[in-house]
Coordinates of C-alpha atoms and ligand atoms in Angstrom, one line a residue:
M54 CA 50.4 27.2 5.1
S55 CA 52.8 24.3 5.5
S56 CA 55.1 23.7 2.5
D57 CA 54.8 20.5 0.6
V58 CA 57.7 18.1 0.1
P59 CA 56.8 15.8 -2.8
G60 CA 56.3 12.2 -1.8
T61 CA 56.2 12.8 1.9
M62 CA 53.4 11.6 4.0
G63 CA 50.9 13.6 6.0
V64 CA 51.7 17.1 4.8
I65 CA 49.2 19.5 6.4
F66 CA 47.8 22.6 4.6
R67 CA 45.5 25.0 6.5
G68 CA 42.6 26.8 4.9
I69 CA 39.2 27.8 6.2
G70 CA 36.8 25.1 7.3
V71 CA 33.4 26.0 5.9
S72 CA 31.3 22.9 6.2
P73 CA 31.8 20.4 9.0
G74 CA 32.9 16.8 8.7
V75 CA 35.9 14.7 7.9
A76 CA 36.4 13.0 4.5
A77 CA 39.3 11.0 3.1
G78 CA 39.8 9.5 -0.3
P79 CA 41.3 10.1 -3.7
V80 CA 41.3 13.6 -5.4
A81 CA 39.4 14.5 -8.5
L82 CA 41.1 17.6 -9.7
L83 CA 38.6 19.8 -11.4
Q84 CA 40.4 21.9 -14.0
N85 CA 37.8 23.0 -16.3
S86 CA 34.1 22.3 -15.6
D87 CA 32.8 25.1 -17.8
T88 CA 30.3 24.2 -20.4
P89 CA 32.3 25.0 -23.6
R90 CA 31.7 28.2 -25.3
I91 CA 30.1 27.6 -28.7
S92 CA 29.5 29.6 -31.7
E93 CA 25.8 30.1 -32.6
R94 CA 25.0 30.2 -36.3
T95 CA 22.2 29.5 -38.7
I96 CA 23.3 27.4 -41.7
N97 CA 22.0 27.0 -45.2
E98 CA 20.4 23.8 -46.6
A99 CA 23.7 22.7 -48.3
A100 CA 25.5 22.6 -44.9
V101 CA 23.0 20.3 -43.2
A102 CA 24.6 17.0 -44.2
G103 CA 28.0 18.2 -43.1
E104 CA 26.7 19.2 -39.7
I105 CA 24.9 15.9 -39.2
A106 CA 28.1 14.1 -40.1
R107 CA 30.0 16.1 -37.5
F108 CA 27.3 15.1 -35.0
E109 CA 27.8 11.4 -35.8
E110 CA 31.5 11.7 -35.4
A111 CA 31.0 13.3 -32.0
L112 CA 28.6 10.5 -31.0
I113 CA 31.2 7.9 -31.9
E114 CA 34.0 9.7 -30.0
T115 CA 31.7 10.3 -27.0
R116 CA 30.8 6.6 -26.8
R117 CA 34.5 5.7 -27.1
Q118 CA 35.4 8.0 -24.2
I119 CA 32.7 6.8 -21.9
R120 CA 33.7 3.1 -22.5
Q121 CA 37.3 4.0 -21.9
I122 CA 36.4 5.6 -18.6
Q123 CA 34.4 2.6 -17.7
E124 CA 37.4 0.4 -18.3
A125 CA 39.8 2.7 -16.4
L126 CA 37.5 2.8 -13.5
S127 CA 36.5 -0.9 -13.5
G128 CA 37.4 -2.5 -10.1
Q129 CA 37.8 0.9 -8.5
T130 CA 34.3 2.2 -8.2
R131 CA 31.0 1.1 -6.8
A132 CA 28.3 -0.5 -9.0
Q133 CA 26.3 2.7 -8.7
D134 CA 29.0 4.6 -10.5
A135 CA 29.2 2.1 -13.4
S136 CA 25.5 2.4 -13.8
I137 CA 25.8 6.2 -14.2
L138 CA 28.1 5.7 -17.1
D139 CA 25.7 3.1 -18.6
A140 CA 23.0 5.6 -18.3
H141 CA 25.2 8.1 -20.3
L142 CA 25.6 5.5 -23.0
M143 CA 21.9 5.0 -23.1
V144 CA 21.3 8.8 -23.7
L145 CA 23.6 8.5 -26.7
D146 CA 21.2 5.9 -28.2
D147 CA 18.0 7.7 -27.1
R148 CA 15.9 8.3 -30.2
T149 CA 14.0 11.3 -28.8
F150 CA 17.3 13.0 -27.8
L151 CA 18.9 12.3 -31.2
E152 CA 15.8 13.5 -33.1
E153 CA 15.7 16.7 -31.0
V154 CA 19.3 17.5 -32.0
I155 CA 19.0 16.5 -35.6
G156 CA 15.7 18.4 -35.9
G157 CA 17.5 21.5 -34.8
V158 CA 19.9 21.2 -37.7
R159 CA 17.6 19.9 -40.4
D160 CA 14.4 21.9 -39.6
K161 CA 15.7 25.0 -37.8
L162 CA 19.0 25.3 -39.7
R163 CA 21.1 25.6 -36.6
N164 CA 24.8 24.8 -36.5
I165 CA 25.4 21.5 -34.7
E166 CA 26.8 23.0 -31.5
L167 CA 23.7 25.2 -31.1
A168 CA 21.4 22.3 -32.0
V169 CA 23.1 20.1 -29.3
Q170 CA 22.9 22.8 -26.7
E171 CA 19.2 23.6 -27.4
G172 CA 18.3 19.9 -27.9
T173 CA 19.9 19.0 -24.5
S174 CA 18.2 21.8 -22.7
R175 CA 14.8 21.1 -24.2
Y176 CA 15.0 17.3 -23.6
A177 CA 16.2 17.8 -20.1
G178 CA 13.3 20.3 -19.5
V179 CA 10.8 17.7 -20.7
L180 CA 12.2 15.0 -18.4
E181 CA 12.2 17.4 -15.5
A182 CA 8.6 18.2 -15.9
V183 CA 7.5 14.5 -15.8
E184 CA 6.0 13.2 -12.6
D185 CA 8.3 10.2 -12.5
D186 CA 11.3 10.1 -10.2
Y187 CA 13.2 7.8 -12.5
L188 CA 12.9 10.0 -15.5
R189 CA 13.6 13.1 -13.5
E190 CA 16.9 11.5 -12.3
R191 CA 17.9 11.1 -16.0
V192 CA 18.1 14.9 -16.3
S193 CA 21.6 15.2 -15.0
D194 CA 22.7 12.3 -17.4
V195 CA 21.3 14.1 -20.3
R196 CA 23.1 17.3 -19.3
D197 CA 26.4 15.5 -18.7
V198 CA 26.2 13.9 -22.1
G199 CA 25.2 17.1 -23.8
R200 CA 28.3 18.8 -22.2
R201 CA 30.5 16.0 -23.4
L202 CA 29.2 16.1 -26.9
L203 CA 29.8 19.9 -27.0
R204 CA 33.4 19.4 -25.7
N205 CA 34.0 16.9 -28.5
L206 CA 32.5 19.2 -31.1
T207 CA 34.5 22.2 -29.9
G208 CA 37.7 20.4 -28.9
T209 CA 37.4 21.6 -25.3
P210 CA 39.3 19.5 -22.8
A211 CA 37.3 17.2 -20.5
D212 CA 36.3 18.1 -17.0
T213 CA 36.7 15.6 -14.3
V214 CA 33.6 16.0 -12.2
S215 CA 31.3 13.8 -14.0
E216 CA 33.9 11.3 -14.8
L217 CA 36.0 10.8 -11.7
A218 CA 33.9 12.4 -9.0
A219 CA 32.4 9.1 -7.8
G220 CA 33.9 8.4 -4.4
H221 CA 36.4 11.3 -4.8
L222 CA 37.2 14.6 -3.1
I223 CA 36.9 17.5 -5.5
V224 CA 39.8 19.9 -5.6
A225 CA 39.5 23.1 -7.7
H226 CA 40.8 26.6 -7.9
D227 CA 37.2 27.7 -7.3
L228 CA 33.7 26.4 -7.7
A229 CA 31.0 28.7 -9.0
P230 CA 27.7 28.5 -7.2
S231 CA 26.2 27.1 -10.4
E232 CA 28.8 24.3 -10.4
T233 CA 28.4 23.6 -6.7
A234 CA 24.6 23.5 -7.3
S235 CA 25.0 20.8 -9.9
L236 CA 27.6 18.6 -8.1
P237 CA 26.4 15.0 -7.8
K238 CA 26.1 15.1 -4.0
D239 CA 25.7 11.4 -3.6
R240 CA 28.8 10.7 -5.6
I241 CA 31.4 13.0 -4.0
L242 CA 33.0 13.0 -0.6
G243 CA 33.7 16.7 -0.1
F244 CA 35.6 19.5 -1.7
A245 CA 38.6 21.8 -1.2
T246 CA 39.3 25.0 -3.1
D247 CA 42.1 27.6 -3.5
I248 CA 39.9 30.5 -2.8
G249 CA 36.6 31.3 -1.0
S250 CA 35.4 32.2 2.4
P251 CA 32.8 31.0 4.9
T252 CA 30.0 33.1 3.5
S253 CA 30.8 32.7 -0.2
H254 CA 27.9 31.1 -2.0
T255 CA 29.9 28.0 -2.6
A256 CA 30.5 27.5 1.1
V257 CA 26.8 28.1 1.8
M258 CA 26.0 25.4 -0.8
A259 CA 28.5 23.0 0.8
R260 CA 26.7 23.3 4.1
A261 CA 23.3 22.8 2.5
L262 CA 24.7 19.7 0.8
E263 CA 26.1 18.5 4.1
L264 CA 29.5 17.9 2.4
P265 CA 32.7 18.6 4.3
A266 CA 34.5 21.5 2.7
V267 CA 37.7 23.5 3.1
V268 CA 38.3 26.7 1.1
G269 CA 41.0 29.4 1.0
L270 CA 43.8 26.8 0.5
H271 CA 45.7 29.3 -1.7
D272 CA 47.3 27.1 -4.4
I273 CA 46.2 23.6 -3.4
S274 CA 44.9 22.9 -6.9
C275 CA 48.5 23.2 -8.2
R276 CA 49.9 20.9 -5.5
V277 CA 47.8 17.8 -6.0
K278 CA 46.8 15.7 -8.9
T279 CA 43.9 13.4 -9.6
G280 CA 44.2 10.2 -7.7
D281 CA 46.3 11.6 -4.8
Q282 CA 45.1 10.4 -1.4
V283 CA 43.9 13.3 0.9
L284 CA 42.0 14.0 4.0
I285 CA 40.0 17.1 4.8
D286 CA 38.6 18.3 8.1
G287 CA 35.8 20.9 7.3
N288 CA 35.6 21.9 11.0
K289 CA 39.2 23.0 11.4
G290 CA 40.0 23.9 7.8
V291 CA 42.7 21.2 7.5
F292 CA 43.8 19.5 4.3
I293 CA 46.2 16.6 4.5
L294 CA 48.1 15.2 1.5
N295 CA 48.9 11.5 1.8
P296 CA 47.5 11.2 5.3
T297 CA 49.3 8.7 7.6
D298 CA 47.5 5.8 9.2
E299 CA 47.8 7.6 12.5
Q300 CA 46.2 10.8 11.0
L301 CA 43.4 8.8 9.5
K302 CA 42.7 7.2 12.8
T303 CA 42.8 10.5 14.8
Y304 CA 40.6 12.3 12.5
G305 CA 38.3 9.3 12.1
K306 CA 37.8 9.3 15.9
Q307 CA 37.1 13.0 15.9
E308 CA 34.5 12.5 13.2
E309 CA 32.8 9.7 15.2
T310 CA 32.6 12.0 18.2
R311 CA 31.1 14.8 16.1
R312 CA 28.5 12.5 14.6
S313 CA 27.5 11.1 17.9
I314 CA 27.0 14.6 19.4
E315 CA 25.0 15.6 16.3
A316 CA 22.9 12.4 16.5
G317 CA 22.2 13.3 20.1
L318 CA 21.0 16.8 19.2
D319 CA 18.7 15.4 16.5
K320 CA 16.6 14.1 19.4
L321 CA 15.5 17.8 19.8
Q322 CA 13.6 17.5 16.5
H323 CA 10.1 17.8 17.9
K324 CA 11.0 20.2 20.8
P325 CA 10.4 23.9 20.5
A326 CA 13.1 26.6 20.3
V327 CA 12.3 28.2 23.6
T328 CA 14.6 29.5 26.3
K329 CA 14.5 28.0 29.9
D330 CA 12.5 31.0 31.0
G331 CA 9.9 30.6 28.2
H332 CA 11.0 33.0 25.4
A333 CA 10.2 31.3 22.1
I334 CA 11.7 32.1 18.7
M335 CA 10.9 30.8 15.3
L336 CA 13.7 28.5 14.1
S337 CA 13.5 28.0 10.4
A338 CA 15.8 26.6 7.7
N339 CA 17.4 28.0 4.6
A340 CA 16.8 25.9 1.4
E341 CA 18.1 26.0 -2.1
G342 CA 15.5 23.8 -3.7
P343 CA 13.1 20.9 -3.4
E344 CA 15.9 18.4 -2.7
D345 CA 16.6 20.2 0.6
I346 CA 13.1 19.6 2.0
D347 CA 13.9 16.2 3.6
A348 CA 16.8 17.7 5.5
V349 CA 14.6 20.7 6.6
L350 CA 12.0 18.3 8.0
H351 CA 14.4 15.8 9.4
H352 CA 16.3 18.4 11.4
G353 CA 13.1 19.8 12.9
A354 CA 12.9 23.3 11.4
C355 CA 9.6 25.1 11.8
G356 CA 9.5 26.3 8.2
I357 CA 11.7 27.7 5.5
G358 CA 12.9 31.2 6.4
L359 CA 14.7 31.6 3.1
L360 CA 14.2 29.7 -0.1
R361 CA 17.1 30.9 -2.4
S362 CA 15.0 30.6 -5.5
E363 CA 17.8 31.4 -7.9
F364 CA 19.5 28.1 -7.1
I365 CA 16.5 26.3 -8.5
H366 CA 17.4 27.9 -11.8
L367 CA 21.2 27.7 -11.4
A368 CA 21.0 24.0 -10.7
R369 CA 19.2 23.5 -14.0
S370 CA 21.5 25.9 -15.9
R371 CA 18.6 28.0 -17.2
L372 CA 15.7 30.2 -16.2
L373 CA 12.6 28.2 -15.6
S374 CA 9.2 29.0 -17.0
E375 CA 6.3 30.1 -14.8
E376 CA 4.8 26.6 -15.0
E377 CA 8.0 24.9 -14.0
Q378 CA 8.5 27.3 -11.1
D379 CA 5.0 26.9 -10.0
S380 CA 5.2 23.1 -9.9
I381 CA 8.4 23.3 -7.8
Y382 CA 7.0 26.0 -5.4
D383 CA 3.7 24.0 -5.1
R384 CA 5.6 20.9 -4.1
I385 CA 7.7 22.7 -1.5
A386 CA 4.7 24.6 0.0
A387 CA 2.6 21.5 0.2
R388 CA 5.3 19.5 1.9
L389 CA 5.9 22.2 4.5
A390 CA 2.3 23.2 5.1
P391 CA 1.1 24.5 7.4
S392 CA 4.6 25.8 8.3
P393 CA 5.7 28.9 6.4
V394 CA 7.9 29.0 3.3
I395 CA 9.4 32.3 2.5
I396 CA 10.3 32.4 -1.2
R397 CA 12.9 35.0 -2.0
T398 CA 12.6 36.3 -5.5
L399 CA 15.6 35.9 -7.8
D400 CA 18.9 37.0 -6.3
L401 CA 21.1 36.6 -9.4
G402 CA 24.2 38.6 -10.2
G403 CA 27.1 39.3 -7.8
D404 CA 28.8 35.8 -8.0
K405 CA 25.6 34.0 -9.0
F406 CA 25.7 33.5 -12.8
F407 CA 24.8 30.7 -15.1
A408 CA 27.8 28.5 -16.0
D409 CA 27.7 29.6 -19.6
V410 CA 27.7 33.3 -18.6
R411 CA 30.6 32.8 -16.2
G412 CA 31.2 36.2 -14.7
S413 CA 29.9 39.6 -15.1
L414 CA 30.8 42.4 -17.5
E415 CA 30.6 44.8 -14.7
A416 CA 33.6 46.1 -12.8
N417 CA 31.9 45.7 -9.4
P418 CA 29.3 43.0 -9.8
F419 CA 28.4 43.0 -6.1
L420 CA 27.5 46.7 -6.4
G421 CA 26.0 46.4 -9.8
L422 CA 22.9 45.0 -11.5
R423 CA 22.1 42.2 -9.1
S424 CA 19.2 40.8 -7.3
I425 CA 16.0 43.0 -7.1
R426 CA 17.6 45.5 -9.4
L427 CA 17.9 42.9 -12.1
S428 CA 14.4 41.7 -11.5
L429 CA 13.0 45.2 -11.7
Q430 CA 14.8 45.7 -15.1
H431 CA 13.1 42.6 -16.4
P432 CA 9.5 43.1 -15.2
D433 CA 8.0 40.4 -17.4
Y434 CA 10.2 37.7 -16.0
F435 CA 9.8 39.1 -12.5
K436 CA 6.1 38.9 -12.8
Q437 CA 6.3 35.3 -14.1
Q438 CA 8.1 34.4 -10.8
L439 CA 5.6 36.4 -8.7
R440 CA 2.6 34.6 -10.4
A441 CA 4.3 31.3 -9.8
I442 CA 4.7 32.1 -6.1
L443 CA 1.2 33.4 -5.8
R444 CA -0.2 30.2 -7.5
A445 CA 1.8 28.2 -4.9
S446 CA 0.2 30.2 -2.1
V447 CA -3.0 28.1 -2.2
H448 CA -1.0 25.0 -1.4
G449 CA 0.6 26.1 1.8
N450 CA 1.8 29.0 3.9
V451 CA 3.8 31.0 1.3
K452 CA 5.4 34.4 1.8
I453 CA 7.3 36.6 -0.7
M454 CA 10.6 38.2 0.1
Y455 CA 12.5 40.8 -2.0
P456 CA 16.3 40.6 -1.8
M457 CA 18.8 43.5 -1.6
I458 CA 16.4 46.3 -1.2
S459 CA 18.1 49.6 -0.8
S460 CA 15.2 52.1 -1.0
K461 CA 11.5 52.6 -0.5
G462 CA 11.1 53.1 -4.3
E463 CA 12.2 49.5 -5.0
I464 CA 9.6 48.1 -2.6
L465 CA 6.9 50.2 -4.2
E466 CA 7.9 49.2 -7.7
A467 CA 8.1 45.5 -6.8
N468 CA 4.7 45.8 -5.0
R469 CA 3.2 47.5 -8.1
L470 CA 4.3 44.5 -10.2
L471 CA 3.0 42.2 -7.6
E472 CA -0.4 43.9 -7.9
E473 CA -0.3 43.5 -11.7
A474 CA 0.6 39.8 -11.3
K475 CA -2.4 39.4 -9.0
C476 CA -4.7 41.1 -11.5
E477 CA -3.4 38.8 -14.2
L478 CA -4.2 35.7 -12.2
D479 CA -7.6 37.1 -11.3
A480 CA -8.3 37.7 -15.0
A481 CA -7.4 34.0 -15.7
G482 CA -9.5 32.8 -12.8
T483 CA -6.5 31.4 -11.0
P484 CA -6.8 31.2 -7.2
F485 CA -4.1 32.6 -4.9
N486 CA -3.8 34.0 -1.4
R487 CA -4.8 37.6 -1.7
N488 CA -3.3 38.5 1.7
I489 CA 0.1 36.9 1.0
E490 CA 2.7 38.5 3.3
V491 CA 5.5 40.4 1.7
G492 CA 8.9 41.0 3.3
I493 CA 12.3 42.4 2.4
M494 CA 15.8 41.4 3.2
I495 CA 17.9 43.9 5.1
E496 CA 21.3 43.3 3.6
V497 CA 22.5 46.8 2.6
P498 CA 23.4 49.5 5.1
A499 CA 21.1 51.9 3.4
A500 CA 18.1 49.6 4.2
A501 CA 19.2 49.2 7.9
L502 CA 19.6 52.9 8.3
S503 CA 16.2 53.6 6.8
A504 CA 14.5 50.6 8.3
D505 CA 12.0 52.8 10.1
S506 CA 10.6 54.1 6.8
L507 CA 10.8 50.7 5.0
A508 CA 9.0 48.9 7.8
R509 CA 5.8 50.8 6.9
H510 CA 5.6 49.1 3.5
V511 CA 6.2 45.4 4.4
D512 CA 5.0 42.6 6.7
F513 CA 8.4 41.5 7.9
F514 CA 12.2 41.9 7.6
S515 CA 14.9 39.3 7.3
I516 CA 18.4 40.5 7.9
G517 CA 20.9 39.0 5.4
T518 CA 24.1 39.4 7.4
N519 CA 26.2 37.7 4.7
D520 CA 25.8 40.7 2.5
L521 CA 25.1 43.2 5.3
I522 CA 28.6 42.5 6.8
Q523 CA 30.3 42.7 3.4
Y524 CA 28.7 46.1 2.6
T525 CA 29.0 47.5 6.1
I526 CA 32.7 46.7 6.6
A527 CA 33.5 47.0 2.8
V528 CA 35.0 43.5 2.8
D529 CA 34.3 41.0 -0.1
R530 CA 32.5 38.1 1.5
G531 CA 34.1 35.6 -1.0
N532 CA 37.7 36.8 -0.7
E533 CA 39.9 34.7 1.6
R534 CA 42.6 37.4 1.6
V535 CA 40.5 39.7 3.6
A536 CA 38.5 37.1 5.4
Y537 CA 40.1 38.2 8.7
L538 CA 38.2 41.5 8.4
Y539 CA 34.9 39.8 7.9
E540 CA 33.6 40.0 11.5
P541 CA 29.9 39.3 12.3
T542 CA 30.4 40.7 15.8
H543 CA 31.9 44.0 14.5
P544 CA 30.3 46.8 16.6
S545 CA 28.9 48.4 13.4
V546 CA 27.1 45.2 12.4
L547 CA 25.6 44.9 15.8
R548 CA 24.3 48.4 15.6
M549 CA 22.8 47.8 12.2
I550 CA 21.0 44.8 13.6
Q551 CA 19.8 46.7 16.6
M552 CA 18.5 49.6 14.5
T553 CA 16.6 47.2 12.2
V554 CA 15.0 45.3 15.1
A555 CA 14.0 48.6 16.8
A556 CA 12.4 49.9 13.5
A557 CA 10.6 46.6 12.9
H558 CA 9.1 46.3 16.4
A559 CA 8.1 50.0 16.5
N560 CA 6.1 49.3 13.3
G561 CA 4.6 46.1 14.6
I562 CA 6.4 43.7 12.2
W563 CA 8.6 40.8 13.0
V564 CA 12.3 40.5 12.1
G565 CA 14.3 37.4 11.2
L566 CA 17.9 36.8 10.4
C567 CA 18.9 34.4 7.7
G568 CA 22.6 35.0 7.1
E569 CA 25.2 32.4 8.1
M570 CA 25.7 34.3 11.4
A571 CA 22.3 32.8 12.5
A572 CA 23.7 29.3 12.2
D573 CA 26.6 29.9 14.6
P574 CA 25.5 28.7 18.0
L575 CA 27.9 31.2 19.6
M576 CA 25.8 34.0 18.2
T577 CA 22.4 32.6 19.4
G578 CA 22.4 34.4 22.8
L579 CA 23.5 37.7 21.2
L580 CA 20.9 37.6 18.5
L581 CA 18.1 36.7 20.9
G582 CA 19.2 39.5 23.2
L583 CA 19.1 41.9 20.3
G584 CA 15.5 41.1 19.8
I585 CA 15.5 38.9 16.7
D586 CA 12.2 37.0 16.4
E587 CA 13.2 34.3 13.8
L588 CA 16.5 32.6 12.9
S589 CA 16.8 30.8 9.6
V590 CA 19.8 28.5 9.3
T591 CA 21.2 25.7 7.1
P592 CA 19.1 22.6 8.0
R593 CA 22.0 20.8 9.6
A594 CA 22.5 23.6 12.1
V595 CA 18.9 23.6 13.3
P596 CA 19.5 21.2 16.2
L597 CA 22.6 23.0 17.2
V598 CA 21.0 26.4 17.4
K599 CA 17.9 24.9 19.0
D600 CA 20.1 23.4 21.7
A601 CA 21.8 26.8 22.2
V602 CA 18.4 28.5 22.6
R603 CA 17.2 25.9 25.1
G604 CA 20.3 26.2 27.3
L605 CA 19.7 30.0 27.7
N606 CA 17.6 32.2 30.0
F607 CA 16.3 35.1 28.0
Y608 CA 17.6 37.6 30.6
Q609 CA 21.2 36.3 30.0
A610 CA 20.7 36.9 26.3
V611 CA 19.5 40.5 26.9
R612 CA 22.4 41.2 29.3
L613 CA 24.9 39.8 26.7
A614 CA 23.4 42.0 23.9
E615 CA 23.5 45.1 26.2
S616 CA 27.1 44.6 27.1
A617 CA 28.1 43.7 23.5
L618 CA 26.7 47.0 22.3
Q619 CA 29.1 48.7 24.6
C620 CA 32.2 46.9 23.2
E621 CA 34.7 48.6 20.9
T622 CA 35.9 45.5 19.1
A623 CA 34.5 42.4 17.4
D624 CA 36.9 40.2 19.5
E625 CA 35.5 41.5 22.8
V626 CA 32.0 40.7 21.7
L627 CA 33.1 37.3 20.5
E628 CA 34.7 36.5 23.8
K629 CA 31.5 37.4 25.7
C630 CA 29.5 35.1 23.4
R631 CA 32.0 32.3 24.0
R632 CA 31.8 32.8 27.8
L633 CA 28.0 32.6 27.8
T634 CA 27.9 29.5 25.5
R635 CA 30.5 27.7 27.6
E636 CA 28.2 28.2 30.5
T637 CA 24.8 27.5 28.9
A638 CA 25.6 24.9 26.2
P639 CA 29.0 23.3 27.0
E640 CA 28.2 20.3 24.7
I641 CA 28.2 22.7 21.7
M642 CA 31.6 24.0 22.6
A643 CA 32.9 20.4 22.2
L644 CA 31.7 20.5 18.6
I645 CA 33.1 23.9 17.6
E646 CA 36.3 24.3 19.6
Ligands
LIG743 C1 22.6 37.1 3.1 O1 23.1 38.0 2.3 O2 22.8 37.1 4.3 C2 21.7 36.1 2.5 C3 21.1 35.3 3.3 O3 21.6 36.0 1.2 P1 22.7 35.3 0.3 O4 23.7 34.6 1.2 O5 22.0 34.4 -0.6 O6 23.3 36.5 -0.5
LIG744 MG1 22.4 38.2 0.3

C-alpha cells in the first residue's frame, strides 16, 4: 500500500476490488453502527413515571439532533435526503409508535430501553406486513429512529450511516453482513473497508447491491475522516484520497467504457445461455431478498438458483414469523413463475449474525453451530420456515435447498422435519406442492467426497464454492491476509467439483454451482467442461457469463477441463482459462483486465 502524506493530492491505496464500478465523493466514516447494547429489566409501578420522563427527554434530544443534522447538511444534499430526515421527525410524533413504547413501560413494566427496542420492532413489523409500498418504506425510518433513541438513552455515540450516508462513500473497518444488508442502497455511492475479501459475505452483498466496493485496505479507516474527498475503483481495488482532476477524468472515462460494454451485454437478456455448438446450461441468479427480483429479471436470468433466505431476516434485524416469510416467498415465487426459485433454508452463523448479537461465542464459528446444524437444533423454527416455503410452492416453481450438509444423517433429519411440516399443512388443509424438489449445497469437503451416497437422497446438488474453497484449502474466506491462498482454480477444488458432478450424473440428478466462482467469466469454460448443468450468479454478472457461454464451443470447454485437471498449480489452470477466454470472448477481457 502507498503511504499517505497528509494534505497531498491523489494518494493511491490498493486493496481488493470486490464489486465493479467507479465512485467518487465525500467519505462517511462509519465508526460505530451497532445497535447499542441495552439492559433488559422489568420495573415496578413506582418506576413507571421516571422511565416515561426519560423517554420524553430522549425524544427531545433526538428531535434536536435531527434538526441539527438537517441544518448542517442544508445546501449540501439532495431534496430526497432532507425528506428522509423529515420522515424521521414524523416518526417521533407518530402516536401509534409512541403508544407502543409507552405501553411497554406502563402495561408490561419494561424499562424504557427494552420498551423502545420492542416497540420499534413491533411497529416496524406491522408496517412491513402492510400491502402499501409507502408504509413499507417507512420501516427503515422507524428502525433508524429507534436506534437513535436507544443511543440517546444509553449514551452511545452516534453512527454516521443514517446521518451522513446520503451521497457519500462509506469507509469502515468492517461491515457485518447485517449492516451491509440494511445499507440505504439508494443513498450511498459505494464502500471501502480495512478488512474483507472477495467472497466475504459483505463483498457478496456489495455485488448484489451493484455498489462499487474495495475491501482489504488495511487501515484506511484510520487514514480518512468524514468529508474527505475520495475515489474508489471496485474493478482494480484502487482507493484514491483527494483525487486530482486528472485522476477523476481518467477513472471517469474507464467507468464510461465499462458501462457501455455492460449495456451492450444487456442486449443478451432474452437470448439463451447456449454454446455455439448447441450445449445449453441453466443460467440463474443469486438473490438476497425481494428487492433483488427486478435486477434478476432485468439481467435475463432464468430463475433464482440461490435465495439466501437468511438475509431476509438479517435485513430486518430479527427472525420473521412463518406468515411473514410466506408472504415474501409467495411474492418472489409468483414474480419468477414459471422459472424456478431455489430457497435455501437459513444459513446463519459463521459471520452471519444479527447486529445485536454481533459475533459468536464460539472459538471457530465457521466450524461451529452454523447453517443446517443450527436449523436442526431448532426444529420448531426450522419447520416454520419449511412450511412457509411449502406454502409458497403453489405460487410458482419453488425448490428447497439445505446448506452446509456434511453427512447423510443431516439430510435424513431435515427431510423428516420436512415430512412433518407437510403433514401439519395437510392437517390445516393448506395446499402445497407435494413433489417439491429438495437439494443440498455441496460446500464441505466431506459432502463432495461422499457425494455418491448423498446423491441418492436428493433431487439436485448446488456446489457452494465460497465455502468449499475455504474448507478445502483451510483458508478463511473473509481474511484479506490469506486472500492470496484462496484459489478457485486450486487442483484440489477442481477435483472436488469433478467428483461431485460425476456422483450427481451417475445418480441421474443435476448439479449447479452458486459460489462466486460461477460469476467469473474466466471460469465459465472450465465449469462447463467439468459438467456443471447450472450456474447461479449475482444478477449483474448474468449477461457477462451468458456472453462467455455463447462465445464457446462445448468441445473447447471439455478440452480445457481435461487439461486443467492435469495441472499442478492454480496459476497454470488460470492461465489456460485466460487463454481460452481471450480467444472466445475478447470483449469480456476488456472488462476484467
Ligand atoms: C457458497 O458457500 O458458495 C455459497 C453460495 O453460500 P454463501 O456464500 O452464502 O456461504
Ligand atoms: Mg456457503
